[in-house]
Coordinates of C-alpha atoms in Angstrom, one line a residue:
Chain B
M1 CA -30.0 48.9 -16.1
D2 CA -27.9 46.1 -17.8
D3 CA -25.3 44.0 -16.0
I4 CA -22.3 46.1 -17.2
S5 CA -24.0 49.3 -15.9
R6 CA -24.8 47.7 -12.6
A7 CA -21.2 46.6 -12.2
R8 CA -19.9 50.1 -13.1
L9 CA -22.3 51.7 -10.7
S10 CA -21.4 49.3 -7.9
D11 CA -17.7 50.0 -8.5
A12 CA -18.2 53.8 -8.6
L13 CA -20.0 53.7 -5.3
R14 CA -17.2 51.7 -3.7
R15 CA -14.7 54.4 -4.9
T16 CA -17.1 57.1 -3.7
A17 CA -16.7 55.6 -0.2
Q18 CA -13.0 56.4 -0.5
R19 CA -13.9 60.0 -1.3
D20 CA -13.1 59.9 -5.0
P21 CA -14.9 62.9 -6.5
R22 CA -14.7 61.5 -10.0
A23 CA -16.4 58.3 -8.9
F24 CA -19.0 60.4 -7.1
R25 CA -19.7 62.3 -10.3
L26 CA -20.1 59.1 -12.2
V27 CA -22.6 57.8 -9.6
Y28 CA -24.5 61.1 -10.1
K29 CA -24.5 60.9 -13.8
M30 CA -25.7 57.3 -13.9
T31 CA -28.5 57.7 -11.3
A32 CA -29.7 61.3 -10.9
S33 CA -32.6 61.2 -13.3
K34 CA -33.9 58.0 -11.7
L35 CA -33.6 59.4 -8.2
F36 CA -35.1 62.8 -9.2
G37 CA -38.1 60.9 -10.7
I38 CA -38.5 59.3 -7.2
C39 CA -38.2 62.6 -5.3
L40 CA -40.5 64.4 -7.6
R41 CA -43.2 61.7 -7.4
I42 CA -43.2 61.5 -3.6
C43 CA -42.5 65.2 -2.7
G44 CA -45.1 66.3 -5.3
E45 CA -43.4 69.7 -5.9
R46 CA -40.3 70.5 -7.9
K47 CA -38.5 72.9 -5.5
A48 CA -38.7 70.4 -2.6
A49 CA -37.7 67.5 -4.9
E50 CA -34.6 69.5 -5.9
D51 CA -33.6 70.1 -2.3
V52 CA -34.2 66.5 -1.3
L53 CA -32.2 65.3 -4.3
Q54 CA -29.2 67.4 -3.2
D55 CA -29.5 66.0 0.3
V56 CA -29.7 62.5 -1.0
Y57 CA -26.4 62.9 -2.9
L58 CA -24.7 64.5 0.1
T59 CA -25.8 61.5 2.0
V60 CA -24.3 59.2 -0.7
W61 CA -21.0 61.1 -0.6
T62 CA -20.7 60.8 3.2
R63 CA -22.3 57.4 3.6
A64 CA -21.3 55.4 0.5
D65 CA -19.4 53.0 2.8
G66 CA -22.8 51.9 4.1
F67 CA -23.5 50.3 0.8
D68 CA -23.1 46.5 0.9
A69 CA -23.2 44.8 -2.5
A70 CA -24.1 41.5 -0.7
R71 CA -27.4 42.9 0.5
G72 CA -28.7 44.4 -2.7
S73 CA -28.0 46.4 -5.8
A74 CA -26.4 49.8 -5.8
I75 CA -29.4 51.3 -7.6
A76 CA -31.8 49.9 -5.0
W77 CA -29.6 51.3 -2.2
L78 CA -29.6 54.7 -3.8
A79 CA -33.3 54.6 -4.6
T80 CA -34.2 53.6 -1.0
I81 CA -32.3 56.6 0.3
A82 CA -34.2 58.9 -2.2
R83 CA -37.5 57.4 -1.3
N84 CA -37.0 57.6 2.5
R85 CA -35.6 61.1 2.3
S86 CA -38.6 62.2 0.2
I87 CA -41.1 60.6 2.6
D88 CA -39.3 62.3 5.5
W89 CA -39.7 65.7 3.8
R90 CA -43.3 65.1 3.0
R91 CA -44.2 64.1 6.5
A92 CA -42.2 66.8 8.1
N93 CA -44.0 69.4 5.9
A94 CA -47.3 67.8 6.6
R95 CA -48.5 67.7 3.0
P96 CA -52.2 67.4 2.8
T97 CA -53.1 64.3 0.9
A98 CA -54.4 65.1 -2.5
P99 CA -58.1 65.7 -2.8
T100 CA -60.2 62.6 -2.7
E101 CA -59.8 60.6 -5.9
T102 CA -61.5 57.6 -7.1
L103 CA -59.5 54.4 -7.4
E104 CA -59.4 54.7 -11.1
A105 CA -58.3 58.3 -11.2
V106 CA -55.0 57.6 -9.4
A107 CA -52.3 57.0 -12.0
D108 CA -51.3 53.4 -11.9
P109 CA -47.5 53.1 -12.3
A110 CA -47.6 49.6 -13.8
P111 CA -44.9 49.4 -16.4
L112 CA -45.8 49.8 -20.0
T113 CA -45.5 46.7 -22.2
S114 CA -42.3 47.8 -23.8
D115 CA -40.7 48.3 -20.4
A116 CA -42.0 44.9 -19.3
L117 CA -39.9 43.3 -21.9
L118 CA -36.8 44.6 -20.3
L119 CA -37.6 43.5 -16.8
D120 CA -35.5 40.8 -15.2
E121 CA -37.0 37.7 -13.8
R122 CA -37.5 39.0 -10.2
E123 CA -39.2 42.1 -11.5
R124 CA -41.5 40.0 -13.7
L125 CA -42.4 37.8 -10.8
L126 CA -43.3 40.7 -8.6
H127 CA -45.5 42.2 -11.3
F128 CA -47.0 38.9 -12.0
C129 CA -47.9 38.3 -8.3
L130 CA -49.2 41.8 -7.9
G131 CA -51.4 41.0 -10.9
T132 CA -52.9 38.0 -9.0
L133 CA -54.3 40.2 -6.3
E134 CA -57.7 41.8 -6.3
P135 CA -57.4 45.0 -8.3
N136 CA -58.1 47.2 -5.3
Q137 CA -55.5 45.4 -3.2
S138 CA -52.8 45.6 -5.9
H139 CA -53.6 49.2 -6.6
V140 CA -53.3 50.4 -3.0
I141 CA -50.0 48.4 -2.4
R142 CA -48.5 50.0 -5.6
T143 CA -49.7 53.4 -4.6
A144 CA -48.3 53.0 -1.0
F145 CA -44.9 52.1 -2.6
F146 CA -44.7 54.7 -5.3
E147 CA -46.0 57.6 -3.3
G148 CA -44.8 56.6 0.1
L149 CA -48.2 57.0 1.8
T150 CA -49.2 55.9 5.3
Y151 CA -52.5 54.0 5.9
A152 CA -54.2 57.2 7.0
E153 CA -53.1 59.0 3.8
L154 CA -54.1 56.1 1.6
A155 CA -57.5 55.9 3.2
A156 CA -58.1 59.6 2.7
R157 CA -56.8 59.4 -0.9
V158 CA -59.3 56.7 -2.0
A159 CA -62.0 57.7 0.5
V160 CA -62.4 54.4 2.3
P161 CA -62.4 53.9 6.1
L162 CA -59.0 53.3 7.7
G163 CA -60.0 49.8 8.8
T164 CA -61.1 48.9 5.2
M165 CA -57.8 50.1 3.9
K166 CA -55.8 48.1 6.4
S167 CA -57.7 45.0 5.6
W168 CA -57.3 45.4 1.8
V169 CA -53.5 46.0 2.2
R170 CA -52.9 43.2 4.7
R171 CA -54.8 40.6 2.8
G172 CA -53.1 41.7 -0.4
L173 CA -49.6 41.5 1.3
I174 CA -50.3 38.0 2.6
K175 CA -51.5 36.8 -0.8
L176 CA -48.5 38.5 -2.4
R177 CA -46.1 36.7 -0.1
D178 CA -47.8 33.3 -0.8
C179 CA -47.4 33.9 -4.6
L180 CA -43.7 35.0 -4.3
D181 CA -42.9 32.1 -2.0
A182 CA -44.6 29.5 -4.2
A183 CA -42.6 30.8 -7.2
D184 CA -39.3 30.5 -5.2
A185 CA -40.0 27.0 -4.0
Chain C
M1 CA -41.1 30.5 16.4
P2 CA -41.7 30.9 12.7
L3 CA -43.4 34.1 11.6
T4 CA -47.1 33.9 10.9
P5 CA -48.6 35.4 7.7
D6 CA -49.8 38.2 10.0
D7 CA -46.3 38.9 11.2
S8 CA -45.1 39.0 7.7
A9 CA -47.7 41.5 6.7
T10 CA -46.7 43.7 9.6
A11 CA -43.0 43.5 8.4
A12 CA -44.2 44.5 4.9
E13 CA -46.1 47.4 6.4
L14 CA -43.0 48.6 8.1
A15 CA -40.9 48.1 5.0
L16 CA -43.4 50.1 2.9
G17 CA -43.7 52.9 5.5
L18 CA -47.5 52.4 5.9
L19 CA -47.4 52.7 9.7
D20 CA -47.2 55.8 11.8
G21 CA -47.5 56.7 15.5
E22 CA -47.7 53.9 18.1
E23 CA -48.1 51.2 15.4
R24 CA -44.9 52.2 13.8
A25 CA -43.1 52.4 17.2
A26 CA -44.4 48.9 18.1
A27 CA -43.2 47.4 14.8
L28 CA -39.8 49.1 15.2
R29 CA -39.5 47.6 18.6
R30 CA -40.2 44.2 17.2
A31 CA -37.5 44.7 14.6
L32 CA -35.1 45.5 17.4
D33 CA -36.1 42.5 19.5
E34 CA -36.7 39.8 17.0
R35 CA -34.1 38.7 14.5
D36 CA -36.6 36.8 12.3
F37 CA -38.9 39.8 12.1
A38 CA -36.1 42.1 11.2
Q39 CA -35.0 39.7 8.5
E40 CA -38.6 39.7 7.1
V41 CA -38.6 43.5 6.9
E42 CA -35.4 43.3 4.9
T43 CA -36.8 40.6 2.7
W44 CA -39.8 42.8 1.9
R45 CA -37.6 45.8 1.2
T46 CA -35.7 43.7 -1.3
R47 CA -38.9 42.4 -2.9
F48 CA -40.3 45.9 -3.4
A49 CA -37.0 47.3 -4.5
V50 CA -37.6 45.9 -8.0
L51 CA -40.4 48.4 -8.4
Y52 CA -37.9 51.3 -8.4
A53 CA -37.5 50.5 -12.1
A54 CA -41.0 51.7 -12.8
Y55 CA -40.4 55.3 -11.6
P56 CA -40.1 57.6 -14.6
D57 CA -36.7 59.2 -15.1
V58 CA -36.7 63.0 -14.9
T59 CA -33.6 65.0 -15.6
P60 CA -32.8 67.3 -12.7
P61 CA -31.6 70.9 -13.3
A62 CA -27.9 71.3 -14.0
W63 CA -27.2 73.5 -11.0
I64 CA -27.6 70.5 -8.6
E65 CA -24.7 68.7 -10.1
R66 CA -22.5 71.8 -10.1
R67 CA -23.3 72.6 -6.5
L68 CA -22.6 69.0 -5.4
M69 CA -19.3 68.8 -7.2
E70 CA -18.2 72.1 -5.6
S71 CA -19.2 70.9 -2.2
T72 CA -17.3 67.6 -2.5
A73 CA -14.2 69.6 -3.3
S74 CA -14.3 71.8 -0.1
A75 CA -16.1 70.2 2.8
R76 CA -15.6 70.7 6.5
P77 CA -16.4 67.5 8.4
W78 CA -19.3 69.0 10.4
K79 CA -20.9 70.6 7.4
W80 CA -21.4 67.1 6.1
A81 CA -23.2 66.0 9.2
A82 CA -26.1 68.2 8.4
G83 CA -26.7 66.5 5.1
L84 CA -26.6 63.1 6.6
A85 CA -29.1 60.4 6.1
S86 CA -32.3 60.7 7.9
A87 CA -32.8 57.8 5.5
L88 CA -30.6 55.9 7.8
A89 CA -32.7 56.7 10.7
A90 CA -36.0 56.4 8.9
S91 CA -35.1 52.9 7.9
L92 CA -33.9 52.3 11.4
A93 CA -35.0 48.8 11.0
L94 CA -32.2 48.3 8.4
V95 CA -29.6 49.3 10.8
I96 CA -31.3 47.4 13.5
A97 CA -31.3 44.3 11.4
T98 CA -27.5 44.2 11.5
R99 CA -27.2 44.6 15.2
I100 CA -30.2 43.3 17.0
D101 CA -28.3 41.9 19.9
T102 CA -26.5 45.2 20.8
V103 CA -29.2 47.8 20.7
P104 CA -31.1 47.9 24.0
S105 CA -34.8 47.9 23.4
P106 CA -36.7 50.7 25.1
A107 CA -38.1 49.8 28.4
P108 CA -41.8 49.0 28.2
S109 CA -43.8 52.1 29.0
P110 CA -47.2 52.0 30.6
A111 CA -50.0 52.3 28.0
P112 CA -51.0 55.9 27.8
S113 CA -54.4 56.7 29.3
R114 CA -57.0 58.5 27.3
E115 CA -56.4 61.8 29.0
M116 CA -52.6 61.8 28.6
P117 CA -51.0 62.6 25.3
A118 CA -48.9 59.7 24.1
P119 CA -45.2 60.2 24.8
V120 CA -43.3 61.5 21.9
T121 CA -39.9 59.9 21.3
F122 CA -37.4 60.5 18.6
A123 CA -34.6 58.2 17.8
A124 CA -31.4 58.6 15.8
A125 CA -29.3 55.7 14.5
M126 CA -25.9 57.0 15.3
V127 CA -23.5 55.8 12.7
P128 CA -19.7 55.9 13.5
A129 CA -17.7 57.8 10.9
N130 CA -15.3 55.0 10.8
A131 CA -16.4 51.4 10.8
K132 CA -13.6 50.5 13.1
Q133 CA -15.1 52.6 15.8
G134 CA -17.9 50.1 16.2
Q135 CA -21.5 49.6 15.0
A136 CA -24.4 52.0 14.9
F137 CA -26.2 52.7 18.2
A138 CA -29.4 54.4 19.1
A139 CA -29.7 57.9 20.7
L140 CA -33.1 58.9 22.0
F141 CA -34.8 62.2 22.5
D142 CA -37.7 62.0 24.9
A143 CA -39.7 65.2 24.0
G144 CA -42.0 64.7 27.1
R145 CA -39.1 64.9 29.5
G146 CA -37.0 67.2 27.4
Q147 CA -34.1 64.9 27.6
V148 CA -31.7 63.3 25.2
R149 CA -30.1 59.9 26.1
V150 CA -27.0 58.6 24.5
P151 CA -25.1 55.4 25.4
T152 CA -21.4 55.5 25.5
E153 CA -20.5 53.4 22.5
I154 CA -17.6 55.5 21.1
A155 CA -14.0 54.9 22.2
V156 CA -12.6 58.2 23.5
P157 CA -8.8 58.7 23.8
T158 CA -7.3 59.4 27.2
N159 CA -7.5 63.0 28.1
K160 CA -10.3 63.7 25.7
V161 CA -14.1 63.9 26.0
A162 CA -17.0 63.1 23.7
Q163 CA -19.3 66.1 23.1
L164 CA -22.8 65.9 21.7
W165 CA -24.1 68.5 19.1
R166 CA -27.3 69.2 17.3
I167 CA -27.1 70.4 13.7
G168 CA -30.2 72.0 12.2
A169 CA -31.1 72.7 8.6
D170 CA -28.7 75.7 8.6
G171 CA -25.8 73.3 9.1
V172 CA -24.6 75.2 12.3
P173 CA -23.7 72.9 15.2
H174 CA -24.9 73.8 18.7
S175 CA -23.5 72.0 21.8
L176 CA -25.9 69.9 23.8
G177 CA -23.3 68.8 26.4
L178 CA -20.5 66.3 27.2
L179 CA -21.0 62.6 27.4
N180 CA -20.0 60.5 30.4
A181 CA -17.0 58.2 29.9
T182 CA -19.2 55.1 30.7
G183 CA -22.8 54.2 30.8
T184 CA -25.6 56.2 29.3
T185 CA -25.7 60.0 29.5
A186 CA -29.0 61.8 30.0
I187 CA -28.9 65.5 29.2
S188 CA -31.8 67.8 30.1
L189 CA -32.3 70.3 27.3
S190 CA -33.1 74.0 27.1
A191 CA -36.4 75.0 25.6
A192 CA -34.5 76.2 22.4
D193 CA -32.7 72.8 22.1
R194 CA -36.0 70.9 22.7
A195 CA -37.8 72.9 20.0
A196 CA -34.9 72.4 17.5
L197 CA -34.8 68.6 18.1
A198 CA -38.6 68.2 17.8
T199 CA -38.5 69.6 14.3
G200 CA -35.9 67.1 13.3
A201 CA -32.2 67.6 13.6
T202 CA -28.9 65.7 13.1
L203 CA -27.0 64.6 16.2
A204 CA -23.3 64.5 16.1
I205 CA -20.5 63.4 18.5
S206 CA -17.1 65.0 18.3
I207 CA -13.9 64.3 20.3
E208 CA -12.8 67.4 22.2
P209 CA -10.3 68.5 24.8
P210 CA -11.3 68.1 28.5
G211 CA -14.1 70.5 29.3
G212 CA -15.4 70.4 25.8
S213 CA -14.7 72.4 22.6
P214 CA -13.2 75.8 23.3
A215 CA -15.1 77.1 20.3
S216 CA -18.8 77.3 19.5
T217 CA -18.3 74.5 17.0
P218 CA -16.5 71.1 17.1
T219 CA -12.7 71.4 17.0
G220 CA -12.0 67.7 17.0
P221 CA -13.1 64.9 14.6
V222 CA -16.8 64.1 14.3
V223 CA -16.9 60.4 15.2
A224 CA -20.6 59.6 14.8
T225 CA -23.7 61.2 13.4
G226 CA -27.4 60.3 13.0
S227 CA -30.7 62.1 12.1
L228 CA -33.5 62.1 14.6
T229 CA -36.8 60.6 13.4
R230 CA -40.0 60.5 15.3
I231 CA -40.8 56.9 16.4

């Protein structure tokens, strides 16, 4: 999303908070396919993802005044609602974790090279720092984010003991923070 | 005291949603009590937010847009409450981060013994409909005692009362009772209400005439809503 689109979206969200249906439609048009991608990935089934997506936008319509541009981008605010809402649905419906997979078999959502060219500096930095971790650490952190899994679900997914999973993730997170902080300093 | 790397990792775990059960409850309590920890959760959330760009775009079916646009043209206030953000409650820490000093932290409970099932508590971050009516506050549902507890945080006009409702997936409000003018109100719930809250519901507070709404649904404005999430 370029700077102009970001500004348009931020403005449309502000007007949505004042109950402007046209602004709400614009927010939907600009973001629905991204948010549906998130719902689909986390819910894992189309019907549920459609219901959750509706819920997400109802939330946006009633709660757009909760968006604070000083605290983050509009798309991040919307995507966070979509992710949390989808996680709520999956946990409430007690989805069994997918059959045991090997680490390699889980699709890795690392961006393709062409996308990587479009990333802004902060995105590049995060991907760079994730790349400095052990492959298993970076893999499970990405999977936790993209699929919204708990430790228990992650451990079942890649068939390692819970304690092992926690230690991979925690060591990875500490290393990730060091890398990000070093780059900021 | 500055956060240790371990503290930061715990904040990241909460931000990612890795924790459940007692670990999640403990981390949420820290976010309530410690401003630095809450800030660290927020920092991690922002860091990971850049990953949203990597989700693939998928075009949703056209009926969703049609239905949303119809709804926004003809909504009754309480209908909306049902669609409200459990996202807000799920990321309780986000709300908490903005008002650490005003949300009372839950009293420490004795560690559950091996024989006793762990107490099940649900919390809702109640968000006022109008920012002028104050900040978000926490309502708790203690499934063990079958009791919902709501602090008086909403200004109620003279000769009016605040009434608590639960709204399920069908969007129909059911009264849970009236709130005291001051202090915290504890309401003991019927079996049906307990079951409904345990499967996740939205709580809503409306302003009603003395004695409560004369109808089976709110008659006055809905002044705060929040979705219950297990903590």
